mmCIF file of C-alpha atoms in Angstrom:
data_model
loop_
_atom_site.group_PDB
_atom_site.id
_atom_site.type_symbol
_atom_site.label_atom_id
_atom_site.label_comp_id
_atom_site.label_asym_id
_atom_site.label_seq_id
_atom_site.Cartn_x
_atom_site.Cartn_y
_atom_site.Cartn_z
ATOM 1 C CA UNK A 6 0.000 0.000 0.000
ATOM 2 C CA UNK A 7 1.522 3.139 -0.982
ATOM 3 C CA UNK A 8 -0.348 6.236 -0.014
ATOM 4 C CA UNK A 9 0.170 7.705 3.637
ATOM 5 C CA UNK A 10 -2.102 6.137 5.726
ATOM 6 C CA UNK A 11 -2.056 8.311 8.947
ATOM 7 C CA UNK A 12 -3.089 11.109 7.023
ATOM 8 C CA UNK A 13 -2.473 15.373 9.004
ATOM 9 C CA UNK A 14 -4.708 14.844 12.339
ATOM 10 C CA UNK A 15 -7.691 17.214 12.351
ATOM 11 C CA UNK A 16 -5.981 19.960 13.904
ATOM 12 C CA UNK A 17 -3.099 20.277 11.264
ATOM 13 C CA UNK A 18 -5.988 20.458 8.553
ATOM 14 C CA UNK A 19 -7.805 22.945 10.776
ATOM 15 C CA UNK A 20 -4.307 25.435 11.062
ATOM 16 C CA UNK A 21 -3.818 25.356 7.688
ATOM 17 C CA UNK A 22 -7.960 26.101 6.595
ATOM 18 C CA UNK A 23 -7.372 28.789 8.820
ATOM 19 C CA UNK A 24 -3.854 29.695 7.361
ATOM 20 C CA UNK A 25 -5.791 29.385 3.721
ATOM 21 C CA UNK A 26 -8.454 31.743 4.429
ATOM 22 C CA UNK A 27 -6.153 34.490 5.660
ATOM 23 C CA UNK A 28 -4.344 34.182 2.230
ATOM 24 C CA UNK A 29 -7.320 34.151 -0.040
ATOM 25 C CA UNK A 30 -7.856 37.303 1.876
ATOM 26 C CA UNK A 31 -4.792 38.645 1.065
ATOM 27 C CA UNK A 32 -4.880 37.839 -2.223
ATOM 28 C CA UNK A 33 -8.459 39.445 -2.638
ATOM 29 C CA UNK A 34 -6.885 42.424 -1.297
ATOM 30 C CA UNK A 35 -4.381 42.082 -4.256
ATOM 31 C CA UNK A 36 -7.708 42.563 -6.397
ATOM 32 C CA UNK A 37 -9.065 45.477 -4.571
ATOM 33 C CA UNK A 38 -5.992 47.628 -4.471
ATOM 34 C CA UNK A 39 -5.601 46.966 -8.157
ATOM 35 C CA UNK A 40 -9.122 47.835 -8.610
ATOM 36 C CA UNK A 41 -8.661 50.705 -6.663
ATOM 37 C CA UNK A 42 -5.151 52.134 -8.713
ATOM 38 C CA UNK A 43 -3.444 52.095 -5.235
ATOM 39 C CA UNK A 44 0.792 52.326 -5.769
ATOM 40 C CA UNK A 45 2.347 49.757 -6.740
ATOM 41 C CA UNK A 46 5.153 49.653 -4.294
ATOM 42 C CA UNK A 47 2.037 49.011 -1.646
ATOM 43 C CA UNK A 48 0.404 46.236 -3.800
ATOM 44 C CA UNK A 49 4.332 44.563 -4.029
ATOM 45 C CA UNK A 50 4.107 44.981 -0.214
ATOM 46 C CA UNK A 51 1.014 42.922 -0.232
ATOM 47 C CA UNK A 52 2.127 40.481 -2.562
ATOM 48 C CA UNK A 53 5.581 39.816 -0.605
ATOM 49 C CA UNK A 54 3.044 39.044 2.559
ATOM 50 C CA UNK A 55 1.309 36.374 0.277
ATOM 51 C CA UNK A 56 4.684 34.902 -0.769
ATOM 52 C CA UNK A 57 5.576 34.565 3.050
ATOM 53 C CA UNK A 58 2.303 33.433 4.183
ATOM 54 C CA UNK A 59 2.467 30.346 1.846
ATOM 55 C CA UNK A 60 6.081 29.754 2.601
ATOM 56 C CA UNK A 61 5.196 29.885 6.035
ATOM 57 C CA UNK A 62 2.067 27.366 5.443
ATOM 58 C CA UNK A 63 4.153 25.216 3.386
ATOM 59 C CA UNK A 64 6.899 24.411 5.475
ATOM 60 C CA UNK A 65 4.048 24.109 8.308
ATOM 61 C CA UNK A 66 2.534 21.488 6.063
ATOM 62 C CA UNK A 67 5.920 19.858 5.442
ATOM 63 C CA UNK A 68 6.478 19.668 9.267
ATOM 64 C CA UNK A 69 3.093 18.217 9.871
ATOM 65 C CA UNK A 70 3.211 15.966 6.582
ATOM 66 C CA UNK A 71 6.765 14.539 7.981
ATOM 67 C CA UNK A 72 5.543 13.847 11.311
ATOM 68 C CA UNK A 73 2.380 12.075 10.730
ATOM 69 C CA UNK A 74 2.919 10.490 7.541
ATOM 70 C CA UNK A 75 6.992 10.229 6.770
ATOM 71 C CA UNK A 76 7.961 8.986 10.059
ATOM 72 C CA UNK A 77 5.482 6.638 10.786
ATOM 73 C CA UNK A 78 5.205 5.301 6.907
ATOM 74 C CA UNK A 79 8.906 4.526 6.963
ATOM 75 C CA UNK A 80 8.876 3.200 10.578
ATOM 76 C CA UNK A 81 6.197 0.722 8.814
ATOM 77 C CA UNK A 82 8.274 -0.026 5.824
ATOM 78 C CA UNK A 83 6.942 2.359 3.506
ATOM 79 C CA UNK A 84 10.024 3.495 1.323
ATOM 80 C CA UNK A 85 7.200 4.936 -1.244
ATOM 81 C CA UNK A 86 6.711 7.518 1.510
ATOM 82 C CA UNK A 87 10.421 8.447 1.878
ATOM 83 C CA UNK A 88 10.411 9.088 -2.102
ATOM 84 C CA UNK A 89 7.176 11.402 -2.233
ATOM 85 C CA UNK A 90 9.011 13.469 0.779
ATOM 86 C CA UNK A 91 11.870 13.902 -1.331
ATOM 87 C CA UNK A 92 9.837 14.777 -4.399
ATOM 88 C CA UNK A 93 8.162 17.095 -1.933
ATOM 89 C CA UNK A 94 10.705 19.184 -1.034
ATOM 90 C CA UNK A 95 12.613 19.393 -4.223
ATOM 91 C CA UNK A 96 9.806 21.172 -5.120
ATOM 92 C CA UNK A 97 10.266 23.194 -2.082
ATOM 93 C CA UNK A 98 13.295 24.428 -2.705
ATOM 94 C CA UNK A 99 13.176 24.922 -6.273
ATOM 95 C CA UNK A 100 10.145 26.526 -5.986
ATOM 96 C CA UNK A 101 11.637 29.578 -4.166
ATOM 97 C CA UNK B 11 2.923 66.055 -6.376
ATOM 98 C CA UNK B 12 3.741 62.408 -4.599
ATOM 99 C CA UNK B 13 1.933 59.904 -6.079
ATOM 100 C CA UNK B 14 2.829 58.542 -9.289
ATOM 101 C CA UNK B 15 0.709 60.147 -11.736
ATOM 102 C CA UNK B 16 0.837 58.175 -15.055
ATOM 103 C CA UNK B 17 -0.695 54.872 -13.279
ATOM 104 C CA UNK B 18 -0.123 51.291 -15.119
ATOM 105 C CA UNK B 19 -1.504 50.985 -18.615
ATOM 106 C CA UNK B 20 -5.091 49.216 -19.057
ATOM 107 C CA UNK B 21 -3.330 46.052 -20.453
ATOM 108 C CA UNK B 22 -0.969 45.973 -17.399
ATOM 109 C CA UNK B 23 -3.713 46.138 -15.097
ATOM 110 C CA UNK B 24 -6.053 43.684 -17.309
ATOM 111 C CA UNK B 25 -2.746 40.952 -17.481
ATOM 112 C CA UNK B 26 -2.505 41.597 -13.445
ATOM 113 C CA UNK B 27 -6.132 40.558 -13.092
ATOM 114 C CA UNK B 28 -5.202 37.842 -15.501
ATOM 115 C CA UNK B 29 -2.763 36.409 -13.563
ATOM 116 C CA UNK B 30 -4.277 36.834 -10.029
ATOM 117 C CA UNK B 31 -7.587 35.340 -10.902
ATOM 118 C CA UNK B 32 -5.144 32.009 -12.148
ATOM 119 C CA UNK B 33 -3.697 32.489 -8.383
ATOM 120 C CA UNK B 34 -7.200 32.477 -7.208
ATOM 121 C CA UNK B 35 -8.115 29.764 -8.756
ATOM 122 C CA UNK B 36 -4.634 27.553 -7.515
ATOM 123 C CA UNK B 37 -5.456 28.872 -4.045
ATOM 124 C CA UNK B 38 -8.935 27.830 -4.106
ATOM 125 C CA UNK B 39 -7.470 24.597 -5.264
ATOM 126 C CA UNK B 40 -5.517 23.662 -2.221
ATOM 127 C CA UNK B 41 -8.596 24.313 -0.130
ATOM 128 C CA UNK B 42 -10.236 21.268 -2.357
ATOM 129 C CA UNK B 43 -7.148 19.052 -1.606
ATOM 130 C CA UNK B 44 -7.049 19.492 2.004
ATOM 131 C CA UNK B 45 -10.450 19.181 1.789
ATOM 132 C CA UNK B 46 -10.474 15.683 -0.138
ATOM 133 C CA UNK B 47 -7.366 14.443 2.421
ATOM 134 C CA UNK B 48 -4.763 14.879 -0.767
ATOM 135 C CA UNK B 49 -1.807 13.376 -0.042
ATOM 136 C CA UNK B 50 0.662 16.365 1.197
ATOM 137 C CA UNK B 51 3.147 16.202 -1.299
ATOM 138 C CA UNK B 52 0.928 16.896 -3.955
ATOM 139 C CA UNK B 53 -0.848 19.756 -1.970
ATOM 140 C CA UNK B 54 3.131 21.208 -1.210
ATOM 141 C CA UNK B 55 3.394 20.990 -5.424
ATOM 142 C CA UNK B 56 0.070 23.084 -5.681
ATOM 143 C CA UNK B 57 1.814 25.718 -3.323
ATOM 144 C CA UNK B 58 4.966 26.402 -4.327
ATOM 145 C CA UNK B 59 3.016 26.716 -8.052
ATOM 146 C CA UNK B 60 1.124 29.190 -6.329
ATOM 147 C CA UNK B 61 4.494 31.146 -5.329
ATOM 148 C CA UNK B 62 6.032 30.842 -8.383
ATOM 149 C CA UNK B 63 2.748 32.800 -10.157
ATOM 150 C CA UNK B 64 3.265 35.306 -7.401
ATOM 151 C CA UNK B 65 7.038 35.808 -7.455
ATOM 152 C CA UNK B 66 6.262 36.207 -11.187
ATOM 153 C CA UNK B 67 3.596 38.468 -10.853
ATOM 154 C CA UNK B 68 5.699 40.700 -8.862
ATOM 155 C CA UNK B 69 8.211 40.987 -10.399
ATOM 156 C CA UNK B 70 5.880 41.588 -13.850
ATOM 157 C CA UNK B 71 4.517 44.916 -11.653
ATOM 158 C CA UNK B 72 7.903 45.776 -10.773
ATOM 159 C CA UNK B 73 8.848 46.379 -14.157
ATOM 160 C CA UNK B 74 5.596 48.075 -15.098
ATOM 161 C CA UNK B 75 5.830 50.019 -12.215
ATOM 162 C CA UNK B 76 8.971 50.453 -13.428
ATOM 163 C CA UNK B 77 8.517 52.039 -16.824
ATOM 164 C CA UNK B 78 5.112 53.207 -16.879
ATOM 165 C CA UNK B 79 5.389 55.566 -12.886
ATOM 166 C CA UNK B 80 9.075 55.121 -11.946
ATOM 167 C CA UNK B 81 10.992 56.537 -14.852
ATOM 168 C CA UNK B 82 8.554 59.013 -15.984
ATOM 169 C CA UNK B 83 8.222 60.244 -12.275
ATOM 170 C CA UNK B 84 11.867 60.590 -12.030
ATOM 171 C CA UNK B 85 12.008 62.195 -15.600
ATOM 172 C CA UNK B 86 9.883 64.755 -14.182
ATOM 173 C CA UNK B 87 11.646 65.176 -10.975
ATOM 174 C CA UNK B 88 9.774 63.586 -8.597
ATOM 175 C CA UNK B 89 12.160 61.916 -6.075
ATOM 176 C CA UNK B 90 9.783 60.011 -3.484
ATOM 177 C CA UNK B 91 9.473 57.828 -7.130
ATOM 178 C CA UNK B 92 12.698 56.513 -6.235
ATOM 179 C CA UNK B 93 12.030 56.268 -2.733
ATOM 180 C CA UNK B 94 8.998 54.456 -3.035
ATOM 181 C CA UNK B 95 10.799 51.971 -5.673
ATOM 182 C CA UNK B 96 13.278 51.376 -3.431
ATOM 183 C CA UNK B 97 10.658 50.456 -0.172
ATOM 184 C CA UNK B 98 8.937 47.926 -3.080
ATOM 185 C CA UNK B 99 12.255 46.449 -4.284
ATOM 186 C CA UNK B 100 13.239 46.106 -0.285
ATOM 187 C CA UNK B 101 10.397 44.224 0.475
ATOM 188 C CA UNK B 102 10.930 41.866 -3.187
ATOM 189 C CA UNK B 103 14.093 40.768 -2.517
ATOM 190 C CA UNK B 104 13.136 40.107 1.589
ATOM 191 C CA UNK B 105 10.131 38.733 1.362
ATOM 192 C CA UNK B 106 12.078 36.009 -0.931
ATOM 193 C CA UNK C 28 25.099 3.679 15.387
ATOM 194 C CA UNK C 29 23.408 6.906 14.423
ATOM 195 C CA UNK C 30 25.805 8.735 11.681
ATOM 196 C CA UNK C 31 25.461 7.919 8.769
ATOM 197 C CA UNK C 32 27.317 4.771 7.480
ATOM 198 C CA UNK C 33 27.545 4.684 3.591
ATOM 199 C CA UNK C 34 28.929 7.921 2.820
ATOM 200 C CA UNK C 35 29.020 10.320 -0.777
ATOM 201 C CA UNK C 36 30.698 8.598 -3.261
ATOM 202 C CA UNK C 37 33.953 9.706 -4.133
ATOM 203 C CA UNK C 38 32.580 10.858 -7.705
ATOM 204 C CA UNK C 39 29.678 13.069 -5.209
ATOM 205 C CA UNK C 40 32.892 14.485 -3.274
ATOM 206 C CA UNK C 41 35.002 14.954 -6.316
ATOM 207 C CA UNK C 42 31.554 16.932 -8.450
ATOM 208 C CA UNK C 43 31.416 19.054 -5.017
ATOM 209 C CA UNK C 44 34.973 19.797 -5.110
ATOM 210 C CA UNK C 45 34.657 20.558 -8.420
ATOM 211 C CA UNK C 46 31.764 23.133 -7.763
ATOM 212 C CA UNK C 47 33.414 24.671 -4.827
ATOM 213 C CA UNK C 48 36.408 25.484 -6.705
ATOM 214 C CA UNK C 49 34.431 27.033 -9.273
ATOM 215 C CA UNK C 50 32.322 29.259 -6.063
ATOM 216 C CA UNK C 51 35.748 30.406 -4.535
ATOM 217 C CA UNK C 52 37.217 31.733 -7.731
ATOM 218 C CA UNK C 53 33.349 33.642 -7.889
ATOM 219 C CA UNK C 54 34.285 35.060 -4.724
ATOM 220 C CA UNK C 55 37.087 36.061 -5.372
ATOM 221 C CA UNK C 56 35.684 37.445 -8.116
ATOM 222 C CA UNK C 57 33.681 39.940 -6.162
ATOM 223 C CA UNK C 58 36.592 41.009 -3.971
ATOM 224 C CA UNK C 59 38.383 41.856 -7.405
ATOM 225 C CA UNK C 60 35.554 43.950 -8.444
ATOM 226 C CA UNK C 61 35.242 46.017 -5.593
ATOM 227 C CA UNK C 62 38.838 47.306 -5.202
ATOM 228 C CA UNK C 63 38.764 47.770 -9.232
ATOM 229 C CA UNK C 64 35.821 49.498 -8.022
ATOM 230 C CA UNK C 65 33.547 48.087 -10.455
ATOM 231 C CA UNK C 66 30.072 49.517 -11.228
ATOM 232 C CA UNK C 67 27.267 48.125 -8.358
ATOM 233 C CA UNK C 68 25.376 46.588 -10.624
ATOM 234 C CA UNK C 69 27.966 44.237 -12.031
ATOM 235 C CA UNK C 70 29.155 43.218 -8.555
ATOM 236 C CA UNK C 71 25.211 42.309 -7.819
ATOM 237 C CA UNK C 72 24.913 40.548 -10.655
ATOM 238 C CA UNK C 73 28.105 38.144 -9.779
ATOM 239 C CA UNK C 74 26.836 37.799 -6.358
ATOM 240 C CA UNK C 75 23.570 36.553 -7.980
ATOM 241 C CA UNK C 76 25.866 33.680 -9.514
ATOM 242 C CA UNK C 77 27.406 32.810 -6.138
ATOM 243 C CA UNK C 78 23.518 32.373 -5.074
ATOM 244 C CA UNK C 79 22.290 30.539 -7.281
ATOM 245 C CA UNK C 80 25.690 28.303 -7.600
ATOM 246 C CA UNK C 81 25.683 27.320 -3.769
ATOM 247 C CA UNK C 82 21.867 27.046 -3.846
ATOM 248 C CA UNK C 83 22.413 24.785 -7.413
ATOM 249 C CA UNK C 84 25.115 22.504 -5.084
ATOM 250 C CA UNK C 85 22.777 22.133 -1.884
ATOM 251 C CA UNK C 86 20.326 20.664 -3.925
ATOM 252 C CA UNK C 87 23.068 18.535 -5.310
ATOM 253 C CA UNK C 88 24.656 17.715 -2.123
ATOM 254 C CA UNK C 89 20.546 17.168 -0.816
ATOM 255 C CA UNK C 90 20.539 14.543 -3.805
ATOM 256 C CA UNK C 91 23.036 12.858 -3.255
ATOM 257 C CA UNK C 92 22.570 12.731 0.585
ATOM 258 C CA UNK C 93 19.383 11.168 0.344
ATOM 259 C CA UNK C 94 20.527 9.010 -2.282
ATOM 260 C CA UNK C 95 23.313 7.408 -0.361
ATOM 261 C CA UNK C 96 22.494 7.785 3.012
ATOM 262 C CA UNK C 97 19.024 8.760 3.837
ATOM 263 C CA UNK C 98 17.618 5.887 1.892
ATOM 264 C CA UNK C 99 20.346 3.348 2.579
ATOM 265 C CA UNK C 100 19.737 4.590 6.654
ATOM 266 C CA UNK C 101 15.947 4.070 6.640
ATOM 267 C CA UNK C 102 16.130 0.937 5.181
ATOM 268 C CA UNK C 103 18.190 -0.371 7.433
ATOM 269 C CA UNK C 104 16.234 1.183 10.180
ATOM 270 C CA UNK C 105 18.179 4.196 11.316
ATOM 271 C CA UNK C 106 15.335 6.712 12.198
ATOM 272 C CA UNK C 107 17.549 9.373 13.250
ATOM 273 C CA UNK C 108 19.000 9.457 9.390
ATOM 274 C CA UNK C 109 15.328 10.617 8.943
ATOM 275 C CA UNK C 110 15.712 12.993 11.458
ATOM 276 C CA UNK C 111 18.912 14.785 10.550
ATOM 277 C CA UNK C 112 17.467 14.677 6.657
ATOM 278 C CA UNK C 113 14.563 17.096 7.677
ATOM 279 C CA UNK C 114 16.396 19.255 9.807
ATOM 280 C CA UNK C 115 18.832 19.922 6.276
ATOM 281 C CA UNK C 116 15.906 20.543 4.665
ATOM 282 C CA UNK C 117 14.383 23.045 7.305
ATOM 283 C CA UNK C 118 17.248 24.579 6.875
ATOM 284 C CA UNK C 119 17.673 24.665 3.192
ATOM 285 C CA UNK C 120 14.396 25.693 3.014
ATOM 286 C CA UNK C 121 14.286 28.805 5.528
ATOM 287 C CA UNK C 122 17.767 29.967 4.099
ATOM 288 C CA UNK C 123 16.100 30.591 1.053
ATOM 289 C CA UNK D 13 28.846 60.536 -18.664
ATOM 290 C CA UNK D 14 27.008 57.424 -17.518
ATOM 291 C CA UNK D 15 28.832 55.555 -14.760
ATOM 292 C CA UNK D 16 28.793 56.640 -11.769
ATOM 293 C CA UNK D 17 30.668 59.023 -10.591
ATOM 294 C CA UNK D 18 30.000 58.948 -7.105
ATOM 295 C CA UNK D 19 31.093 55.673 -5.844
ATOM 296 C CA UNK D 20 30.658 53.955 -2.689
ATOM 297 C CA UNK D 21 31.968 55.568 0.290
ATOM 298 C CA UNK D 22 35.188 54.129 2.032
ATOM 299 C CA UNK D 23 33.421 52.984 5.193
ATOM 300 C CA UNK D 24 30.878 50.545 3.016
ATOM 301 C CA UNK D 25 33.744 49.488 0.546
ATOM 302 C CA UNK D 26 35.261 48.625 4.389
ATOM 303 C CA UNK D 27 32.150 46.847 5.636
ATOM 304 C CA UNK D 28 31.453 44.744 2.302
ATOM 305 C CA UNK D 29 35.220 43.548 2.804
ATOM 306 C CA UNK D 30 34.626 42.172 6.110
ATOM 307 C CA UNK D 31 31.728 40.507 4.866
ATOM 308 C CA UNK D 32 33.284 39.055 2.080
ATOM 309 C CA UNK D 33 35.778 37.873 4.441
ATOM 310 C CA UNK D 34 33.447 36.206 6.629
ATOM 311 C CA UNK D 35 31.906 34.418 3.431
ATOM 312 C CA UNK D 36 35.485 33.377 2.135
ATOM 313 C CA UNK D 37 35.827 31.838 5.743
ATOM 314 C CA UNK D 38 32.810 30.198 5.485
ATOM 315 C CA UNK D 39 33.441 28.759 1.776
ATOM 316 C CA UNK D 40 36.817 27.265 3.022
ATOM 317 C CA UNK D 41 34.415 25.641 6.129
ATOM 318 C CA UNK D 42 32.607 23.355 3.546
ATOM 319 C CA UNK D 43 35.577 22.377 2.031
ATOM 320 C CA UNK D 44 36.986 21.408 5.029
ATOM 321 C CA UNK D 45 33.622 19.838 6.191
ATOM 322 C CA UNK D 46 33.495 17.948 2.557
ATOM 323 C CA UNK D 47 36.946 16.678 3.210
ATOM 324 C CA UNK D 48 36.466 15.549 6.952
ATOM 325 C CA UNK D 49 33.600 13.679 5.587
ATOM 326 C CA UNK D 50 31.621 15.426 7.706
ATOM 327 C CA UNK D 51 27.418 14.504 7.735
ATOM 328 C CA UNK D 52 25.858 15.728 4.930
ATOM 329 C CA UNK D 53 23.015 17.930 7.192
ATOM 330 C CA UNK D 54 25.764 19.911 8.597
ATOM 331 C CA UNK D 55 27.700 21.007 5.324
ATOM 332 C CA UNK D 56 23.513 22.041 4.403
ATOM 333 C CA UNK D 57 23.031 23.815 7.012
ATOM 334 C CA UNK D 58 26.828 25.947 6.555
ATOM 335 C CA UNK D 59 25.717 25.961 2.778
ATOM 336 C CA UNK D 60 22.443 27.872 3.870
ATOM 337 C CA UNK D 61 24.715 30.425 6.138
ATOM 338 C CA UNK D 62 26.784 30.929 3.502
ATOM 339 C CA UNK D 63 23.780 32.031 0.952
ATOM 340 C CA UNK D 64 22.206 34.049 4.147
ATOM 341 C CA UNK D 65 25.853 36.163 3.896
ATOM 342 C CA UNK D 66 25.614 36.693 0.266
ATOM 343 C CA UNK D 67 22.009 37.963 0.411
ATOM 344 C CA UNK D 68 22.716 40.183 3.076
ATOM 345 C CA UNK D 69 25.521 41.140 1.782
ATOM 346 C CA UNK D 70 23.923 41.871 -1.715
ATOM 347 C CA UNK D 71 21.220 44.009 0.134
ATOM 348 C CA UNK D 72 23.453 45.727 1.932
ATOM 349 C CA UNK D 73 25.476 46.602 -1.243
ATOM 350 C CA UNK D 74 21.693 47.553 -3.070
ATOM 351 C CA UNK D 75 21.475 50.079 -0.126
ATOM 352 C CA UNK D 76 24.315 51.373 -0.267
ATOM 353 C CA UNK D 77 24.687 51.391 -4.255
ATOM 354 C CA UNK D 78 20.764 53.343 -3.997
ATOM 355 C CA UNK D 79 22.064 55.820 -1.953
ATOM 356 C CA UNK D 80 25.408 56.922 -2.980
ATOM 357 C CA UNK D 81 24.854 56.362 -6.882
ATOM 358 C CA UNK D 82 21.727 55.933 -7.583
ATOM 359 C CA UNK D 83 19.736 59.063 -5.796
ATOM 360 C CA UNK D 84 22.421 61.452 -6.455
ATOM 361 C CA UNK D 85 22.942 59.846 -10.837
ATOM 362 C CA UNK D 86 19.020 60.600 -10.796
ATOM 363 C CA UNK D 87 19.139 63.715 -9.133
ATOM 364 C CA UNK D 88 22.051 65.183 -11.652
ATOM 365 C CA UNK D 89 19.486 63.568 -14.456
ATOM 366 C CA UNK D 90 22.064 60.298 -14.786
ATOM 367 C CA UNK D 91 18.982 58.043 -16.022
ATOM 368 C CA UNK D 92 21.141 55.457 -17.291
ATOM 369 C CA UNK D 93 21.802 54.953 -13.393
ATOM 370 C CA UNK D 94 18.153 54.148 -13.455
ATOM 371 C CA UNK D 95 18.173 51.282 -15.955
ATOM 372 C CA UNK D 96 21.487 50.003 -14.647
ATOM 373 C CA UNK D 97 20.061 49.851 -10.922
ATOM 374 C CA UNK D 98 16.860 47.946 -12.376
ATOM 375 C CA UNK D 99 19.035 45.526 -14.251
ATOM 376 C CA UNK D 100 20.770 44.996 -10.759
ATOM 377 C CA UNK D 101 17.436 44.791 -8.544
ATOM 378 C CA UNK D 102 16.345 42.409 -11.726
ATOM 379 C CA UNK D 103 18.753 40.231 -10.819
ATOM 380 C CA UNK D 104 18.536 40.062 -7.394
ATOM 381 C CA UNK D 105 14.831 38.998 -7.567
ATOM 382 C CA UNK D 106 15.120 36.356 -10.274
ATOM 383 C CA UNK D 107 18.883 34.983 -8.185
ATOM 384 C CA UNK D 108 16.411 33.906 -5.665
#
């Protein structure tokens, strides 16, 4: 069986809902300062707090993901688990 | 006179709303795989996509910010321009 | 026995060497540029290399550390390889 | 004339030498590290510092390159200081 069995507990999920609506409120505020011809050094402003919100939520997600699925996948044998990690954070990396 | 007079062009702003509704859309897609218990790696893909529109983005306003309020402010003597460039560009290269 | 048993390959090493030498003589580089007194802008733009040069060899090095140690570790049951692998990757990932 | 005539002052010509220093230091660490054979999530994790130095560094230099070139080329109606400063700040963004 490949896929991560333990999957985030309900909490995890909850943070990062909660971490997801923020940013969709960010990003609507993107929208509305564009709509509203505010400068563009503010908008950039906003747009760096995006960046950092889902960098921030990522690696939260990686920390979670590693803990409840990683760990105790591999602990039960499950190199496919190990592989998907890696995958995971080359992404992570590359992706800035 | 502060504020940047000449604002972005129409087609700036219309390839801005372009781009953030495809953000919107990516953001409103991790909701959906949290939501159907995605596995995490796949959901860490979806985010640093999500980055990588907004890195782009921004920097796609910083040049149009660039050429259509920065140098023509400047031209015309306005040096909060510059000063303002310089806050955005701060906040770019920090907020990674 | 927690460190890790199968080190890089001597090719790995020798590649890392290889792209070390090539960062130092970037470095230097810069140093050479500012007592020339080179324009800003150039100097930025080499330090931009050395950036994206060590960041190119961490992933590299990541690679080849999972490759011939993480994977070889967890498969013969050393958890704290695991361990050790995410707190590189924490790192690699908050230094940007 | 389009270079810039005003050039860093001695005191951050001073300071971006002691950096460098510190990041030449640091170079010749994971080369030492690399031929110690020392664990792979250390040399990461003096890779990351290293990269941390630069950027900082590079900022530092932007700063310094805004204010003693760049305001004063602009102000004396230099705008090729303009376009060479965005080609910098270009690179800084996309160098990650």
């Amino acid at each position: 069986m490949e896929r991560c069995e333990v999957y985030l507990s309900e909490e995890s999920v909850q943070e990062l809902m909660r971490r997801l609506s923020r940013i969709e409120g960010q990003v609507k505020g993107i929208r509305r300062m564009l709509e509203e011809g505010r400068s563009c050094d503010e908008i950039l402003i906003q747009m760096s707090a995006v960046k950092s919100a889902i960098s921030s939520m990522a690696m939260f997600l990686l920390e979670e993901h590693f803990n409840s699925c990683v760990k105790p996948g591999v602990e039960s044998g499950n190199v496919k688990a190990l592989e998907d990690f890696m995958r995971a954070v080359r992404q992570l990396v590359k992706g800035g």
